[in-house]
C-alpha positions as a LaTeX table, in Angstrom:
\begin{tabular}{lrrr}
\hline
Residue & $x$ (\AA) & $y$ (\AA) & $z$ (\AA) \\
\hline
Unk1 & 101.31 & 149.80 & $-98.93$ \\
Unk2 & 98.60 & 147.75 & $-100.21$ \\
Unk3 & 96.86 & 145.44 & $-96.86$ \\
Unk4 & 95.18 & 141.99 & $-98.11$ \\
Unk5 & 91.72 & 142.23 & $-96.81$ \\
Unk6 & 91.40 & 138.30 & $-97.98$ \\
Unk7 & 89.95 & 136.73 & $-95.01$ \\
Unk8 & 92.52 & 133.84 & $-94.12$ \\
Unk9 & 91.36 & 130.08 & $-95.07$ \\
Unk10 & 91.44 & 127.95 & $-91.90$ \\
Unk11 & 94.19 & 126.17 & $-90.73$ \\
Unk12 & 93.86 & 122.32 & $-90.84$ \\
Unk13 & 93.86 & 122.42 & $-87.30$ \\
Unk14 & 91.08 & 124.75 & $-86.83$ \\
Unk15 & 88.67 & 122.68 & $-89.70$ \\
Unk16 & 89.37 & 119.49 & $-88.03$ \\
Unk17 & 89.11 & 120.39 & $-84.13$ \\
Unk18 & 86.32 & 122.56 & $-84.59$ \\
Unk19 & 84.98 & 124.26 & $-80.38$ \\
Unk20 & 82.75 & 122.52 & $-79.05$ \\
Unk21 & 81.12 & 126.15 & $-79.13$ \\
Unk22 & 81.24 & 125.72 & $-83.01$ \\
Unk23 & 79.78 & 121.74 & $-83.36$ \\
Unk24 & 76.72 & 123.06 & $-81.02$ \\
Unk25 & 76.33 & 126.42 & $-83.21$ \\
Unk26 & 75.69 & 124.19 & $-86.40$ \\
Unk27 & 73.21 & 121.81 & $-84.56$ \\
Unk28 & 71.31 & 124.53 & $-83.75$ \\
Unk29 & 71.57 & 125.95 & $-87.47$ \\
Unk30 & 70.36 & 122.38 & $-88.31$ \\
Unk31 & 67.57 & 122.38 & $-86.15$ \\
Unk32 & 66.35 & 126.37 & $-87.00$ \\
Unk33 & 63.98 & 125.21 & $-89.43$ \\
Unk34 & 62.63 & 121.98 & $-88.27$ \\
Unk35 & 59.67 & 120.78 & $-86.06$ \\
Unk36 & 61.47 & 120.99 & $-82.98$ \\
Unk37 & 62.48 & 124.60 & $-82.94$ \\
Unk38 & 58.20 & 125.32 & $-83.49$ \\
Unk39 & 57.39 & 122.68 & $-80.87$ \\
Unk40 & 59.88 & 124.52 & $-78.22$ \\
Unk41 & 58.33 & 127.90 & $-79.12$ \\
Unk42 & 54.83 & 126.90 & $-79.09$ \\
Unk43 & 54.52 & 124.28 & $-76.45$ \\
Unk44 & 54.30 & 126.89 & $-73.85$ \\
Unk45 & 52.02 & 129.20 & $-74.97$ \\
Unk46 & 49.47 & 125.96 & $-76.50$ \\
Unk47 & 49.68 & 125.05 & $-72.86$ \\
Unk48 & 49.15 & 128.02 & $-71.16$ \\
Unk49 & 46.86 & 130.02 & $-72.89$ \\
Unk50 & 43.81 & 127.40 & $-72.13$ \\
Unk51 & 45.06 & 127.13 & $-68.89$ \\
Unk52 & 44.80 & 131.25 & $-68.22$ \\
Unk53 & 41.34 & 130.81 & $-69.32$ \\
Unk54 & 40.30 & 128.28 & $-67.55$ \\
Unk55 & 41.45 & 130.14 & $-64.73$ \\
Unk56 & 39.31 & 132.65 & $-65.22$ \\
Unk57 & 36.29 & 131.02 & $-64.80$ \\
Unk58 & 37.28 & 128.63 & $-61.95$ \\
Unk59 & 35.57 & 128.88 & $-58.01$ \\
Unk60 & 39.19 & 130.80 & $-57.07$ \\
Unk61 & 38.94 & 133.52 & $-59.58$ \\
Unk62 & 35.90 & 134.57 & $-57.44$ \\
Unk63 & 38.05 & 134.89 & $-54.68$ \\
Unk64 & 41.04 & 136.59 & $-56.67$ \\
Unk65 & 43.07 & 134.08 & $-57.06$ \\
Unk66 & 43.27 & 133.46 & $-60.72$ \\
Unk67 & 47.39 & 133.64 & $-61.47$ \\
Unk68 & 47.38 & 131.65 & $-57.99$ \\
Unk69 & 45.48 & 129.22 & $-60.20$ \\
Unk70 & 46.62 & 129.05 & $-63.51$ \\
Unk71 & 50.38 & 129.21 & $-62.18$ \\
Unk72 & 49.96 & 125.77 & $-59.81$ \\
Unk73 & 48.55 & 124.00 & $-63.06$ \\
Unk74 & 50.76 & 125.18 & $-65.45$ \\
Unk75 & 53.60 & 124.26 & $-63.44$ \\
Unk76 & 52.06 & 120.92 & $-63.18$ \\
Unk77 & 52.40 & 120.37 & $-66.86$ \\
Unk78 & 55.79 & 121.12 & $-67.35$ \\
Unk79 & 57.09 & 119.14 & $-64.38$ \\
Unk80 & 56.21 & 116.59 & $-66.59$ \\
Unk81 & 57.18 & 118.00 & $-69.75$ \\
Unk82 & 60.63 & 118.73 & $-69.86$ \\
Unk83 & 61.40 & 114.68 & $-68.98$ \\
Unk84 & 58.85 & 114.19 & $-72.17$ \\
Unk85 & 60.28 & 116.55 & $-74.10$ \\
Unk86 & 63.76 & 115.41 & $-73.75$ \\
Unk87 & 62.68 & 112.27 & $-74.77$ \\
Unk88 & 61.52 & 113.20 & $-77.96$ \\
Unk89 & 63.94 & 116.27 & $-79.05$ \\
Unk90 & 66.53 & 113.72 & $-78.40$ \\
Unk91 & 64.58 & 110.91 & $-80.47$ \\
Unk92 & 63.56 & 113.06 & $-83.62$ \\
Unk93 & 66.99 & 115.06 & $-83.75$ \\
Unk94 & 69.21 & 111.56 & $-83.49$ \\
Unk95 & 67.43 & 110.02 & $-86.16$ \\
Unk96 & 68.06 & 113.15 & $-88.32$ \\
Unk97 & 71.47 & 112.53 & $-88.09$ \\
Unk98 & 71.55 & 109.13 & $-88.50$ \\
Unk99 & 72.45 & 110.11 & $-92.11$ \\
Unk100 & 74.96 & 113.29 & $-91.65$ \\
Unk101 & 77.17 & 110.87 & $-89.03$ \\
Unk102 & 77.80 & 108.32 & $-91.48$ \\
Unk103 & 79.60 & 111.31 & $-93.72$ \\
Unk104 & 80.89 & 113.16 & $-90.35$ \\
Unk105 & 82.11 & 110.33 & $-88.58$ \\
Unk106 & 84.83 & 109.57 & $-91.12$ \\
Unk107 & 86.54 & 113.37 & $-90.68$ \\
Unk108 & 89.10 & 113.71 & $-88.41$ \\
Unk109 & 86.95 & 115.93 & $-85.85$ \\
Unk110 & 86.90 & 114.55 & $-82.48$ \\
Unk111 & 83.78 & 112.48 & $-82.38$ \\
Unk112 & 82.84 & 113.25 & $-78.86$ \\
Unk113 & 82.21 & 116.32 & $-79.45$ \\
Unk114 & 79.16 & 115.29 & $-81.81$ \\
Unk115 & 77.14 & 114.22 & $-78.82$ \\
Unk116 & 78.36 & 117.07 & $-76.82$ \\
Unk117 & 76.96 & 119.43 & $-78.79$ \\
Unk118 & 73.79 & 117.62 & $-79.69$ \\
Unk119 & 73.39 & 117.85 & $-76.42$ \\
Unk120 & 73.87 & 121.17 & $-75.75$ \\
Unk121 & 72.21 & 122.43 & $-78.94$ \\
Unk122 & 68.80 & 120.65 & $-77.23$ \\
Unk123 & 69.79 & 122.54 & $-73.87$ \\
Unk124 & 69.40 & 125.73 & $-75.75$ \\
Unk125 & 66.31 & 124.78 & $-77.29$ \\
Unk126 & 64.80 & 123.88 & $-73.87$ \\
Unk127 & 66.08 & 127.42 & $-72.26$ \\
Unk128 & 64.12 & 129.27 & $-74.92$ \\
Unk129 & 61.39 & 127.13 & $-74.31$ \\
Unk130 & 61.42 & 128.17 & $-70.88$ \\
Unk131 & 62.04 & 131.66 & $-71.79$ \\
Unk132 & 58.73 & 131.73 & $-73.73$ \\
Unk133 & 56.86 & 130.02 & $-70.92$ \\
Unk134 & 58.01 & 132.57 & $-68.32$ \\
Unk135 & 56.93 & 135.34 & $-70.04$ \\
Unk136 & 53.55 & 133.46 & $-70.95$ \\
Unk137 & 53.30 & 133.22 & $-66.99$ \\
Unk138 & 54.31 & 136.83 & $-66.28$ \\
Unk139 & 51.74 & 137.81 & $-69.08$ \\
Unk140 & 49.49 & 135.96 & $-66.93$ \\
Unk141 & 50.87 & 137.53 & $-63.20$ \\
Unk142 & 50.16 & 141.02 & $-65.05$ \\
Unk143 & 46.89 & 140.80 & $-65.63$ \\
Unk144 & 45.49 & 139.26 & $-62.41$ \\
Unk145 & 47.50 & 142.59 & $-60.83$ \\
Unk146 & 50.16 & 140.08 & $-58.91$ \\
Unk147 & 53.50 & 140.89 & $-61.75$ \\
Unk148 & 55.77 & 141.65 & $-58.72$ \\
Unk149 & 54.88 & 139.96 & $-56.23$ \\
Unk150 & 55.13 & 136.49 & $-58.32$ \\
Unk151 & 58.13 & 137.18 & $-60.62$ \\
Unk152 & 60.63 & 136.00 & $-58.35$ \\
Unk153 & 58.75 & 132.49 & $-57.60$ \\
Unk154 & 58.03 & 132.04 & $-61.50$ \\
Unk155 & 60.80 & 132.64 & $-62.55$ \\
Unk156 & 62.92 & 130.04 & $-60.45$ \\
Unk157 & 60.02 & 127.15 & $-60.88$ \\
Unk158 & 60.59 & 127.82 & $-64.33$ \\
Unk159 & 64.11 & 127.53 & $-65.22$ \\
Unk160 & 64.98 & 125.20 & $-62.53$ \\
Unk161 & 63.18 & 122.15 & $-64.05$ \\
Unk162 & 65.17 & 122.80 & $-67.41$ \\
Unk163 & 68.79 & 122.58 & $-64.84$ \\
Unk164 & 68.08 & 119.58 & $-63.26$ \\
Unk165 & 66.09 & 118.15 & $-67.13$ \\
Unk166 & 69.75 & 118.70 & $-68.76$ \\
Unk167 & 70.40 & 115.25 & $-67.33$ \\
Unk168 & 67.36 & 114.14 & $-68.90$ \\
Unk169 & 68.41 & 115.44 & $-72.15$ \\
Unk170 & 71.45 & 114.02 & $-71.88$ \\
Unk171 & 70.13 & 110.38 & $-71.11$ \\
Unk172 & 67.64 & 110.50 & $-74.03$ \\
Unk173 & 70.36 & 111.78 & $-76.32$ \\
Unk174 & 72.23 & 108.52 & $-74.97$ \\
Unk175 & 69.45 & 106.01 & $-75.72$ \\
Unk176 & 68.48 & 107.11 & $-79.06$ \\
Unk177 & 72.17 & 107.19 & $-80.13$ \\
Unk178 & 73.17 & 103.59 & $-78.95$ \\
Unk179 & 69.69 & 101.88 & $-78.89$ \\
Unk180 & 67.62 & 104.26 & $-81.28$ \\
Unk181 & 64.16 & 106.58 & $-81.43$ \\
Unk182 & 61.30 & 104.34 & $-79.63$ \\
Unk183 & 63.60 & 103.89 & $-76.37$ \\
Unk184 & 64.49 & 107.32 & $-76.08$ \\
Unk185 & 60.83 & 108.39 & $-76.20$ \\
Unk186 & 60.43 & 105.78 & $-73.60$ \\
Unk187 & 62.79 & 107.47 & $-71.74$ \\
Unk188 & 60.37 & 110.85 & $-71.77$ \\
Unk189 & 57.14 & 108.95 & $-70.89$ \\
Unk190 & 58.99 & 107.31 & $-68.03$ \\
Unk191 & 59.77 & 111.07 & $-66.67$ \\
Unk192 & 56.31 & 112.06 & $-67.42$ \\
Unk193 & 55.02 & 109.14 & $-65.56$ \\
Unk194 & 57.27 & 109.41 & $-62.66$ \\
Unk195 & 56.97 & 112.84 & $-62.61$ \\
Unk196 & 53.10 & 112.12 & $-61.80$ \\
Unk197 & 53.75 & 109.51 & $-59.86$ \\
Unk198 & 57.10 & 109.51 & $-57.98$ \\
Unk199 & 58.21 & 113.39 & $-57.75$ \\
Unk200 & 56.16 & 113.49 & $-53.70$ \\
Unk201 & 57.22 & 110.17 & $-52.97$ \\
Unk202 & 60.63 & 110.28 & $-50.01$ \\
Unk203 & 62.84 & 107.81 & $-52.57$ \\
Unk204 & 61.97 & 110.49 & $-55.23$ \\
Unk205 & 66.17 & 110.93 & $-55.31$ \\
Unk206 & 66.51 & 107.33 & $-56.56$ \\
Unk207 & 64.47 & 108.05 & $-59.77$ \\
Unk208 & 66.10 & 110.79 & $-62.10$ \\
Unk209 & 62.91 & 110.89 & $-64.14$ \\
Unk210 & 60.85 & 112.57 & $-61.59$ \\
Unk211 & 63.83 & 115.40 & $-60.39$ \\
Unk212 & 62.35 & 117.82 & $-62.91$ \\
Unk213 & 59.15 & 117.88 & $-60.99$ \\
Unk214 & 60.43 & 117.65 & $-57.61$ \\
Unk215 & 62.11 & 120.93 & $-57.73$ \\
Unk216 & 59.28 & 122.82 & $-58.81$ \\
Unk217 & 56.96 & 121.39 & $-55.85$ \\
Unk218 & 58.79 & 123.03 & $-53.08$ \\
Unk219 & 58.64 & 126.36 & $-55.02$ \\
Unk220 & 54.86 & 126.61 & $-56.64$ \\
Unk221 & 53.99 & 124.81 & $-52.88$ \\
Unk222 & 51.77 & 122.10 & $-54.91$ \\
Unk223 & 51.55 & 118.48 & $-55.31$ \\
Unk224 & 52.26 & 116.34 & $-58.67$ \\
Unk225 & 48.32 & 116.68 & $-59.12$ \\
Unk226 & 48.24 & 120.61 & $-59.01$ \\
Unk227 & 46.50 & 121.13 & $-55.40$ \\
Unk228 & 48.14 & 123.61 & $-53.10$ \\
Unk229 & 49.80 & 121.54 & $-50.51$ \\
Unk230 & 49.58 & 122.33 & $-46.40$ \\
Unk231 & 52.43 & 124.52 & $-45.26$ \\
Unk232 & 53.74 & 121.10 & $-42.74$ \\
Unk233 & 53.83 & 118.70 & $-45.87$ \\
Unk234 & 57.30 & 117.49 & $-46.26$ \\
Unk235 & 56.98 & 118.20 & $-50.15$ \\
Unk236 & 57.46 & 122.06 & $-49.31$ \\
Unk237 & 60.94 & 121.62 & $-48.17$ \\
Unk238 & 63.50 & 123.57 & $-50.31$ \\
Unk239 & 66.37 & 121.39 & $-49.03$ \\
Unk240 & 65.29 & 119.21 & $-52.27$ \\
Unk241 & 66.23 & 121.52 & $-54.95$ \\
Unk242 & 69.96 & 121.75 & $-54.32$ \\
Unk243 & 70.15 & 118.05 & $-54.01$ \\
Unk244 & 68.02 & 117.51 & $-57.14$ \\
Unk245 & 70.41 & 120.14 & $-58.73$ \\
Unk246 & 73.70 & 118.30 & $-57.38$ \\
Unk247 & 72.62 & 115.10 & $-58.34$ \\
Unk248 & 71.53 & 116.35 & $-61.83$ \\
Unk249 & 75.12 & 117.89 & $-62.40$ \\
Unk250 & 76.67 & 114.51 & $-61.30$ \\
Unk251 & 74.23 & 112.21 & $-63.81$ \\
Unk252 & 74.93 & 114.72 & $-66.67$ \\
Unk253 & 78.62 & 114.62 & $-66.34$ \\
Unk254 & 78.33 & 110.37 & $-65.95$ \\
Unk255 & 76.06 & 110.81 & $-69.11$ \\
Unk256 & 78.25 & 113.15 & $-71.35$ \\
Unk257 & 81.02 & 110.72 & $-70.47$ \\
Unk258 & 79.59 & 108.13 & $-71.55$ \\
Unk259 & 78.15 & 109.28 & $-74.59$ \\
Unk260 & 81.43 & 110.86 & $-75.44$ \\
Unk261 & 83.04 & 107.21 & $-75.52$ \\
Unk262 & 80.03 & 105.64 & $-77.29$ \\
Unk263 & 80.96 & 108.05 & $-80.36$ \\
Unk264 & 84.44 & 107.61 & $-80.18$ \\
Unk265 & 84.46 & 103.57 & $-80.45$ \\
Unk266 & 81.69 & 103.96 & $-82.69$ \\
Unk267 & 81.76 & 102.37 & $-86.07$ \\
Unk268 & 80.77 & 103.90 & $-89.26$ \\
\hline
\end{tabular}
């Protein structure tokens, strides 16, 4: 009996109501060759290898406390990163598409879905942007001889800020789509600036752009500015993260909702 090895064409049903899984697998096959794929993978290490070396020579290197260091300032810049970077991944890669939506919005696929997976394709970029920093970090915790004893901490002030920055993503992806490129980069200096300026402050809750940096605070045991804080300061308290991490989840969800109806009653 001859067997037809023919893979079978997709049914209607399949090319018009494509996973949401699928629509955020070809963002990211969109985005594999631009600027923002390099700018998520270098980022971290342009940051922290002046940083390491800086450490190095600094007054607490003499006192062996070099990854002690270059951890609290690193961290310091990307509190205040991710917000900025959302800002502007969500700017560049919306005006991309500005183009490619005229032509997709008038298939049947569910428009939503679009902004879902813009979304989520900028998520991924900002996890392997993380990625790269933690190992940058651990590269760092191995040679000042503290790998083990610092993993653990690194690790959760690193990926924490991109959790709780999904909701910035999400906003920025919202601005540039309805009100276009410069306002969503605002949105990314406001989170760098609050970040700064807000993330120690006790209505830090009320300001979304500084919950990235908030959570990392608590965790490194530093203020906004980089300098270790005293073990009594009411920054150190952990109780923040979870509430930085519900309120995140509860703002993206608002924000996906919303951005999901934008598309829908867009017009072409």
């Amino acid at each position: 009996m001859r067997h037809d090895t023919t893979a079978a064409a997709p049914t209607p049903a399949e090319r018009d109501r494509p996973s949401l899984v699928t629509v955020t697998g070809t963002e990211l096959a969109r985005l594999k060759r631009g600027f923002l794929v390099w700018y998520h993978l270098l980022a971290p290490v342009i940051i922290t290898v002046p940083l390491f070396l800086g450490a190095l020579g600094s007054a607490e290197a003499k006192a062996g406390q070099t990854f002690e260091v270059f951890r609290n300032v690193t961290l310091e810049f990307w509190g205040v990163l991710v917000p900025m970077t959302a800002g502007l991944a969500a700017a560049l890669s919306v005006r991309a598409d500005q183009d490619a939506w005229r032509l997709l919005l008038s298939y049947g696929v569910p428009r939503g879905r679009y902004f879902m997976g813009k979304v989520a394709a900028l998520g991924v970029l900002g996890f392997v942007s993380s990625t790269v920093l933690l190992v940058m970090l651990s590269l760092g915790a191995a040679l000042s001889g503290q790998f083990l004893d610092a993993l653990g901490t690194v690790a959760a002030a690193v990926y924490l800020p991109w959790l709780v920055g999904l909701s910035m993503t999400a906003m920025a992806t919202l601005v540039a789509v309805v009100w276009g490129m410069g306002p969503s980069i605002g949105v990314g200096v406001a989170g760098l600036l609050c970040g700064a300026l807000v993330s120690d402050k006790v209505f830090w809750y009320a300001v979304p752009f500084a919950w990235p940096m908030r959570v990392v605070l608590p965790l490194a045991g530093i203020g906004p500015n980089g300098v270790p804080l005293p073990d009594d300061s009411p920054v150190t308290d952990p109780g923040a993260i979870p509430l930085a991490v519900a309120l995140a989840a509860v703002l993206s969800a608002v924000l996906l909702a919303v951005g999901r109806i934008h598309m829908i009653r867009k017009e072409i």
